[in-house]
Amino acid sequence: GYSQPVVYEPIDAAMANPSGRGTGMLADDMYALGVLIVVLLSGGDPVADLSDEEVIEAKIRHGSYNALVGDMRVSLAMMEPLRGLLCDDPAERWTFDDMSLWAGGRHLSPKQPMLPTKAARALSFAGEEYWTRPGLSFAMSRHWSEAGALISSGELANWLKRAFGDEESAKTLEVLPLVAGESAKGEDRLVSRALVVLEPTHPLRYRNVAFRIEGLTTALA
């Protein structure tokens, strides 16, 4: 996956540096197959006019299926495998066996897009309103300095507590400034650790470095 276009990568792999994507899993390949089918059906890359960051944002906001298929008319027969292959939960994503059964004539109800849980109220950050943890996490990783200020102010912890009822994560965020220290590197550690608390399914990040756990050794090399 090192040289694969971002659009073909699942959300977590797409956010990682190319060298930090890891060797990949079969679930990653099945996702890429789903993207390839969309490209073939649409006659080209359906999000060619978007930047890599915009593609990732669209997938987080709308789910991969909706972000890539959009308004394209898809037959029910093709909708079924596309929803299965582009499922953003790798545990629920179609496997090779599922594709084989579908090709053999077995049909299942198309999976519904898996969207992030929406907060009871939005959080303003870097001039935008964010309603989900994955969306805010990705934005904070791109606005590192502003993210440090948001965490230190206690606003992020309050948002998790009041908008999601997540007392445990809020308490963790409240003690992070004490653990990280007050130096410049301490603020970087603060943001890095807070992003893990906010959305643990995303890659580990430290300023402009991002990697999946399985891609750590390659990223370091």
PDB file of C-alpha atoms in Angstrom:
ATOM      1  CA  GLY A   1       0.000   0.000   0.000  1.00  0.00           C
ATOM      2  CA  TYR A   2       3.000   2.354   0.120  1.00  0.00           C
ATOM      3  CA  SER A   3       2.415   3.792  -3.364  1.00  0.00           C
ATOM      4  CA  GLN A   4      -1.323   3.175  -3.555  1.00  0.00           C
ATOM      5  CA  PRO A   5      -3.554   6.263  -4.076  1.00  0.00           C
ATOM      6  CA  VAL A   6      -5.301   7.440  -0.907  1.00  0.00           C
ATOM      7  CA  VAL A   7      -8.770   6.807  -2.345  1.00  0.00           C
ATOM      8  CA  TYR A   8      -8.083   3.044  -2.407  1.00  0.00           C
ATOM      9  CA  GLU A   9      -7.090   2.924   1.269  1.00  0.00           C
ATOM     10  CA  PRO A  10      -9.471   2.473   4.248  1.00  0.00           C
ATOM     11  CA  ILE A  11      -9.853   5.592   6.365  1.00  0.00           C
ATOM     12  CA  ASP A  12      -7.235   4.716   9.003  1.00  0.00           C
ATOM     13  CA  ALA A  13      -4.625   3.694   6.425  1.00  0.00           C
ATOM     14  CA  ALA A  14      -5.350   6.745   4.278  1.00  0.00           C
ATOM     15  CA  MET A  15      -4.573   9.040   7.225  1.00  0.00           C
ATOM     16  CA  ALA A  16      -1.200   7.380   7.852  1.00  0.00           C
ATOM     17  CA  ASN A  17       2.018   8.325   6.078  1.00  0.00           C
ATOM     18  CA  PRO A  18       2.584   5.915   3.148  1.00  0.00           C
ATOM     19  CA  SER A  19       5.480   4.278   5.014  1.00  0.00           C
ATOM     20  CA  GLY A  20       3.306   3.916   8.113  1.00  0.00           C
ATOM     21  CA  ARG A  21       0.413   1.999   6.573  1.00  0.00           C
ATOM     22  CA  GLY A  22       1.928  -1.376   7.400  1.00  0.00           C
ATOM     23  CA  THR A  23       1.842  -4.517   5.291  1.00  0.00           C
ATOM     24  CA  GLY A  24      -1.942  -4.422   5.290  1.00  0.00           C
ATOM     25  CA  MET A  25      -4.622  -7.015   5.892  1.00  0.00           C
ATOM     26  CA  LEU A  26      -6.971  -8.916   3.618  1.00  0.00           C
ATOM     27  CA  ALA A  27      -9.677  -6.475   4.736  1.00  0.00           C
ATOM     28  CA  ASP A  28      -7.626  -3.641   3.201  1.00  0.00           C
ATOM     29  CA  ASP A  29      -7.446  -5.507  -0.110  1.00  0.00           C
ATOM     30  CA  MET A  30     -11.195  -6.144  -0.109  1.00  0.00           C
ATOM     31  CA  TYR A  31     -11.775  -2.423   0.469  1.00  0.00           C
ATOM     32  CA  ALA A  32      -9.487  -1.578  -2.451  1.00  0.00           C
ATOM     33  CA  LEU A  33     -11.440  -4.036  -4.608  1.00  0.00           C
ATOM     34  CA  GLY A  34     -14.624  -2.159  -3.735  1.00  0.00           C
ATOM     35  CA  VAL A  35     -13.045   1.144  -4.778  1.00  0.00           C
ATOM     36  CA  LEU A  36     -11.837  -0.421  -8.024  1.00  0.00           C
ATOM     37  CA  ILE A  37     -15.378  -1.582  -8.842  1.00  0.00           C
ATOM     38  CA  VAL A  38     -16.675   1.965  -8.250  1.00  0.00           C
ATOM     39  CA  VAL A  39     -13.974   3.357 -10.547  1.00  0.00           C
ATOM     40  CA  LEU A  40     -14.877   0.870 -13.286  1.00  0.00           C
ATOM     41  CA  LEU A  41     -18.613   1.538 -12.956  1.00  0.00           C
ATOM     42  CA  SER A  42     -18.171   5.320 -13.026  1.00  0.00           C
ATOM     43  CA  GLY A  43     -15.566   5.342 -15.791  1.00  0.00           C
ATOM     44  CA  GLY A  44     -12.874   6.945 -13.641  1.00  0.00           C
ATOM     45  CA  ASP A  45     -11.950   8.172 -10.189  1.00  0.00           C
ATOM     46  CA  PRO A  46     -15.215   9.598  -8.760  1.00  0.00           C
ATOM     47  CA  VAL A  47     -13.347  11.943  -6.405  1.00  0.00           C
ATOM     48  CA  ALA A  48     -10.550  13.013  -8.749  1.00  0.00           C
ATOM     49  CA  ASP A  49     -11.374  16.683  -8.133  1.00  0.00           C
ATOM     50  CA  LEU A  50     -10.779  16.367  -4.372  1.00  0.00           C
ATOM     51  CA  SER A  51      -7.474  16.526  -2.509  1.00  0.00           C
ATOM     52  CA  ASP A  52      -6.369  13.558  -0.404  1.00  0.00           C
ATOM     53  CA  GLU A  53      -7.459  15.377   2.766  1.00  0.00           C
ATOM     54  CA  GLU A  54     -10.854  16.168   1.256  1.00  0.00           C
ATOM     55  CA  VAL A  55     -11.323  12.514   0.277  1.00  0.00           C
ATOM     56  CA  ILE A  56     -10.597  11.403   3.843  1.00  0.00           C
ATOM     57  CA  GLU A  57     -12.926  14.069   5.261  1.00  0.00           C
ATOM     58  CA  ALA A  58     -15.713  12.951   2.920  1.00  0.00           C
ATOM     59  CA  LYS A  59     -15.268   9.313   3.932  1.00  0.00           C
ATOM     60  CA  ILE A  60     -15.377  10.211   7.635  1.00  0.00           C
ATOM     61  CA  ARG A  61     -18.390  12.500   7.253  1.00  0.00           C
ATOM     62  CA  HIS A  62     -20.529  10.419   4.886  1.00  0.00           C
ATOM     63  CA  GLY A  63     -19.065   6.901   5.066  1.00  0.00           C
ATOM     64  CA  SER A  64     -16.909   5.432   2.305  1.00  0.00           C
ATOM     65  CA  TYR A  65     -19.814   4.109   0.247  1.00  0.00           C
ATOM     66  CA  ASN A  66     -21.677   7.423   0.099  1.00  0.00           C
ATOM     67  CA  ALA A  67     -18.482   9.421  -0.379  1.00  0.00           C
ATOM     68  CA  LEU A  68     -17.390   7.379  -3.406  1.00  0.00           C
ATOM     69  CA  VAL A  69     -20.665   6.312  -4.992  1.00  0.00           C
ATOM     70  CA  GLY A  70     -22.440   9.623  -4.418  1.00  0.00           C
ATOM     71  CA  ASP A  71     -25.320  10.168  -6.832  1.00  0.00           C
ATOM     72  CA  MET A  72     -24.142   7.497  -9.270  1.00  0.00           C
ATOM     73  CA  ARG A  73     -26.926   5.092 -10.185  1.00  0.00           C
ATOM     74  CA  VAL A  74     -25.984   1.598  -9.030  1.00  0.00           C
ATOM     75  CA  SER A  75     -28.072  -1.525  -9.596  1.00  0.00           C
ATOM     76  CA  LEU A  76     -29.251  -3.413  -6.515  1.00  0.00           C
ATOM     77  CA  ALA A  77     -27.093  -6.359  -7.587  1.00  0.00           C
ATOM     78  CA  MET A  78     -23.940  -4.198  -7.473  1.00  0.00           C
ATOM     79  CA  MET A  79     -25.027  -2.147  -4.464  1.00  0.00           C
ATOM     80  CA  GLU A  80     -24.852  -5.255  -2.305  1.00  0.00           C
ATOM     81  CA  PRO A  81     -21.136  -6.037  -2.789  1.00  0.00           C
ATOM     82  CA  LEU A  82     -20.154  -2.366  -2.843  1.00  0.00           C
ATOM     83  CA  ARG A  83     -21.756  -1.678   0.538  1.00  0.00           C
ATOM     84  CA  GLY A  84     -20.114  -4.818   1.896  1.00  0.00           C
ATOM     85  CA  LEU A  85     -16.637  -4.093   0.501  1.00  0.00           C
ATOM     86  CA  LEU A  86     -16.670  -0.385   1.407  1.00  0.00           C
ATOM     87  CA  CYS A  87     -17.904  -0.959   4.960  1.00  0.00           C
ATOM     88  CA  ASP A  88     -15.731   1.207   7.233  1.00  0.00           C
ATOM     89  CA  ASP A  89     -15.719  -1.374  10.038  1.00  0.00           C
ATOM     90  CA  PRO A  90     -13.121  -3.992   8.981  1.00  0.00           C
ATOM     91  CA  ALA A  91     -14.837  -6.593  11.196  1.00  0.00           C
ATOM     92  CA  GLU A  92     -18.057  -6.144   9.182  1.00  0.00           C
ATOM     93  CA  ARG A  93     -16.430  -5.727   5.767  1.00  0.00           C
ATOM     94  CA  TRP A  94     -17.050  -8.422   3.175  1.00  0.00           C
ATOM     95  CA  THR A  95     -14.441 -11.164   2.957  1.00  0.00           C
ATOM     96  CA  PHE A  96     -13.254 -13.207   0.000  1.00  0.00           C
ATOM     97  CA  ASP A  97     -15.801 -15.892   0.972  1.00  0.00           C
ATOM     98  CA  ASP A  98     -18.618 -13.321   0.949  1.00  0.00           C
ATOM     99  CA  MET A  99     -17.631 -12.251  -2.559  1.00  0.00           C
ATOM    100  CA  SER A 100     -17.494 -15.871  -3.695  1.00  0.00           C
ATOM    101  CA  LEU A 101     -20.985 -16.545  -2.323  1.00  0.00           C
ATOM    102  CA  TRP A 102     -22.328 -13.408  -4.019  1.00  0.00           C
ATOM    103  CA  ALA A 103     -20.732 -14.389  -7.329  1.00  0.00           C
ATOM    104  CA  GLY A 104     -22.347 -17.813  -6.930  1.00  0.00           C
ATOM    105  CA  GLY A 105     -25.820 -16.310  -6.675  1.00  0.00           C
ATOM    106  CA  ARG A 106     -26.341 -15.847  -2.939  1.00  0.00           C
ATOM    107  CA  HIS A 107     -27.737 -12.415  -2.105  1.00  0.00           C
ATOM    108  CA  LEU A 108     -27.910 -10.593   1.227  1.00  0.00           C
ATOM    109  CA  SER A 109     -29.473  -7.306   2.255  1.00  0.00           C
ATOM    110  CA  PRO A 110     -27.065  -4.451   1.464  1.00  0.00           C
ATOM    111  CA  LYS A 111     -25.195  -3.170   4.523  1.00  0.00           C
ATOM    112  CA  GLN A 112     -26.099   0.315   5.679  1.00  0.00           C
ATOM    113  CA  PRO A 113     -23.281   2.874   5.846  1.00  0.00           C
ATOM    114  CA  MET A 114     -21.589   2.943   9.263  1.00  0.00           C
ATOM    115  CA  LEU A 115     -21.404   6.595  10.289  1.00  0.00           C
ATOM    116  CA  PRO A 116     -19.708   7.928  13.444  1.00  0.00           C
ATOM    117  CA  THR A 117     -21.901   8.680  16.444  1.00  0.00           C
ATOM    118  CA  LYS A 118     -23.065  12.292  16.314  1.00  0.00           C
ATOM    119  CA  ALA A 119     -22.638  14.516  19.355  1.00  0.00           C
ATOM    120  CA  ALA A 120     -25.514  16.202  21.123  1.00  0.00           C
ATOM    121  CA  ARG A 121     -23.883  19.521  20.242  1.00  0.00           C
ATOM    122  CA  ALA A 122     -21.095  20.635  17.920  1.00  0.00           C
ATOM    123  CA  LEU A 123     -17.612  21.761  18.965  1.00  0.00           C
ATOM    124  CA  SER A 124     -16.056  24.750  17.200  1.00  0.00           C
ATOM    125  CA  PHE A 125     -12.450  24.225  16.166  1.00  0.00           C
ATOM    126  CA  ALA A 126     -10.245  26.014  13.619  1.00  0.00           C
ATOM    127  CA  GLY A 127     -13.220  27.869  12.184  1.00  0.00           C
ATOM    128  CA  GLU A 128     -15.401  24.786  11.655  1.00  0.00           C
ATOM    129  CA  GLU A 129     -18.142  22.963  13.558  1.00  0.00           C
ATOM    130  CA  TYR A 130     -17.513  19.296  14.375  1.00  0.00           C
ATOM    131  CA  TRP A 131     -20.182  16.798  15.435  1.00  0.00           C
ATOM    132  CA  THR A 132     -18.200  13.538  15.526  1.00  0.00           C
ATOM    133  CA  ARG A 133     -15.060  12.315  17.252  1.00  0.00           C
ATOM    134  CA  PRO A 134     -13.363  11.002  14.071  1.00  0.00           C
ATOM    135  CA  GLY A 135     -14.024  14.260  12.224  1.00  0.00           C
ATOM    136  CA  LEU A 136     -12.605  16.383  15.040  1.00  0.00           C
ATOM    137  CA  SER A 137      -9.639  14.042  15.523  1.00  0.00           C
ATOM    138  CA  PHE A 138      -8.638  14.348  11.866  1.00  0.00           C
ATOM    139  CA  ALA A 139      -9.013  18.140  11.994  1.00  0.00           C
ATOM    140  CA  MET A 140      -6.886  18.387  15.152  1.00  0.00           C
ATOM    141  CA  SER A 141      -4.124  16.352  13.522  1.00  0.00           C
ATOM    142  CA  ARG A 142      -3.957  18.989  10.765  1.00  0.00           C
ATOM    143  CA  HIS A 143      -4.091  21.983  13.127  1.00  0.00           C
ATOM    144  CA  TRP A 144      -1.568  20.851  15.704  1.00  0.00           C
ATOM    145  CA  SER A 145      -0.988  24.100  17.623  1.00  0.00           C
ATOM    146  CA  GLU A 146      -4.693  24.907  17.858  1.00  0.00           C
ATOM    147  CA  ALA A 147      -5.290  21.345  19.080  1.00  0.00           C
ATOM    148  CA  GLY A 148      -2.939  21.872  22.008  1.00  0.00           C
ATOM    149  CA  ALA A 149      -4.830  24.986  23.064  1.00  0.00           C
ATOM    150  CA  LEU A 150      -8.183  23.201  22.778  1.00  0.00           C
ATOM    151  CA  ILE A 151      -7.028  20.367  25.017  1.00  0.00           C
ATOM    152  CA  SER A 152      -5.365  22.588  27.620  1.00  0.00           C
ATOM    153  CA  SER A 153      -8.451  24.775  27.908  1.00  0.00           C
ATOM    154  CA  GLY A 154     -10.514  21.782  29.046  1.00  0.00           C
ATOM    155  CA  GLU A 155     -13.048  22.401  26.282  1.00  0.00           C
ATOM    156  CA  LEU A 156     -12.398  19.048  24.620  1.00  0.00           C
ATOM    157  CA  ALA A 157     -12.884  17.142  27.875  1.00  0.00           C
ATOM    158  CA  ASN A 158     -16.128  19.021  28.558  1.00  0.00           C
ATOM    159  CA  TRP A 159     -17.367  18.206  25.042  1.00  0.00           C
ATOM    160  CA  LEU A 160     -16.757  14.491  25.496  1.00  0.00           C
ATOM    161  CA  LYS A 161     -18.456  14.590  28.882  1.00  0.00           C
ATOM    162  CA  ARG A 162     -21.522  16.636  27.939  1.00  0.00           C
ATOM    163  CA  ALA A 163     -22.043  15.728  24.274  1.00  0.00           C
ATOM    164  CA  PHE A 164     -21.199  11.996  24.518  1.00  0.00           C
ATOM    165  CA  GLY A 165     -21.500  11.206  28.214  1.00  0.00           C
ATOM    166  CA  ASP A 166     -17.940   9.838  28.126  1.00  0.00           C
ATOM    167  CA  GLU A 167     -16.738  10.544  31.650  1.00  0.00           C
ATOM    168  CA  GLU A 168     -13.754   8.176  31.438  1.00  0.00           C
ATOM    169  CA  SER A 169     -12.187   9.824  28.380  1.00  0.00           C
ATOM    170  CA  ALA A 170     -12.877  13.267  29.845  1.00  0.00           C
ATOM    171  CA  LYS A 171     -11.017  12.380  33.059  1.00  0.00           C
ATOM    172  CA  THR A 172      -8.066  11.048  31.054  1.00  0.00           C
ATOM    173  CA  LEU A 173      -7.855  14.279  29.066  1.00  0.00           C
ATOM    174  CA  GLU A 174      -7.984  16.371  32.233  1.00  0.00           C
ATOM    175  CA  VAL A 175      -4.805  14.769  33.637  1.00  0.00           C
ATOM    176  CA  LEU A 176      -2.861  14.647  30.353  1.00  0.00           C
ATOM    177  CA  PRO A 177      -1.421  18.203  30.667  1.00  0.00           C
ATOM    178  CA  LEU A 178       0.156  17.201  34.007  1.00  0.00           C
ATOM    179  CA  VAL A 179       1.701  14.066  32.494  1.00  0.00           C
ATOM    180  CA  ALA A 180       2.960  15.662  29.280  1.00  0.00           C
ATOM    181  CA  GLY A 181       4.854  18.565  30.854  1.00  0.00           C
ATOM    182  CA  GLU A 182       5.009  22.245  29.911  1.00  0.00           C
ATOM    183  CA  SER A 183       7.781  22.258  27.280  1.00  0.00           C
ATOM    184  CA  ALA A 184       7.181  22.450  23.525  1.00  0.00           C
ATOM    185  CA  LYS A 185       7.748  18.710  23.280  1.00  0.00           C
ATOM    186  CA  GLY A 186       5.361  18.275  26.182  1.00  0.00           C
ATOM    187  CA  GLU A 187       2.614  19.978  24.172  1.00  0.00           C
ATOM    188  CA  ASP A 188       3.338  17.682  21.232  1.00  0.00           C
ATOM    189  CA  ARG A 189       3.034  14.660  23.517  1.00  0.00           C
ATOM    190  CA  LEU A 190      -0.179  16.116  24.915  1.00  0.00           C
ATOM    191  CA  VAL A 191      -1.804  16.379  21.484  1.00  0.00           C
ATOM    192  CA  SER A 192      -0.526  12.972  20.400  1.00  0.00           C
ATOM    193  CA  ARG A 193      -1.960  11.232  23.464  1.00  0.00           C
ATOM    194  CA  ALA A 194      -5.217  13.180  23.373  1.00  0.00           C
ATOM    195  CA  LEU A 195      -5.850  12.097  19.772  1.00  0.00           C
ATOM    196  CA  VAL A 196      -5.600   8.463  20.862  1.00  0.00           C
ATOM    197  CA  VAL A 197      -8.194   9.100  23.576  1.00  0.00           C
ATOM    198  CA  LEU A 198     -10.459  10.986  21.194  1.00  0.00           C
ATOM    199  CA  GLU A 199     -10.451   8.382  18.399  1.00  0.00           C
ATOM    200  CA  PRO A 200      -8.434   5.194  19.073  1.00  0.00           C
ATOM    201  CA  THR A 201      -9.193   3.693  15.634  1.00  0.00           C
ATOM    202  CA  HIS A 202      -7.104   6.375  13.915  1.00  0.00           C
ATOM    203  CA  PRO A 203      -3.328   6.079  13.369  1.00  0.00           C
ATOM    204  CA  LEU A 204      -0.892   7.173  16.061  1.00  0.00           C
ATOM    205  CA  ARG A 205       0.222  10.718  15.286  1.00  0.00           C
ATOM    206  CA  TYR A 206       3.047  13.030  16.332  1.00  0.00           C
ATOM    207  CA  ARG A 207       3.034  16.326  14.433  1.00  0.00           C
ATOM    208  CA  ASN A 208       3.453  15.381  10.737  1.00  0.00           C
ATOM    209  CA  VAL A 209       4.158  11.688  11.413  1.00  0.00           C
ATOM    210  CA  ALA A 210       1.243   9.235  11.365  1.00  0.00           C
ATOM    211  CA  PHE A 211       1.331   5.450  11.354  1.00  0.00           C
ATOM    212  CA  ARG A 212      -0.748   2.397  12.128  1.00  0.00           C
ATOM    213  CA  ILE A 213       0.674   0.191  14.880  1.00  0.00           C
ATOM    214  CA  GLU A 214       1.609  -2.482  12.335  1.00  0.00           C
ATOM    215  CA  GLY A 215       3.418   0.166  10.261  1.00  0.00           C
ATOM    216  CA  LEU A 216       5.629   1.480  13.071  1.00  0.00           C
ATOM    217  CA  THR A 217       8.804  -0.374  12.128  1.00  0.00           C
ATOM    218  CA  THR A 218       8.616   0.622   8.463  1.00  0.00           C
ATOM    219  CA  ALA A 219       7.843   4.231   9.383  1.00  0.00           C
ATOM    220  CA  LEU A 220      10.886   4.376  11.671  1.00  0.00           C
ATOM    221  CA  ALA A 221      13.099   2.859   8.981  1.00  0.00           C
TER     222      ALA A 221
END
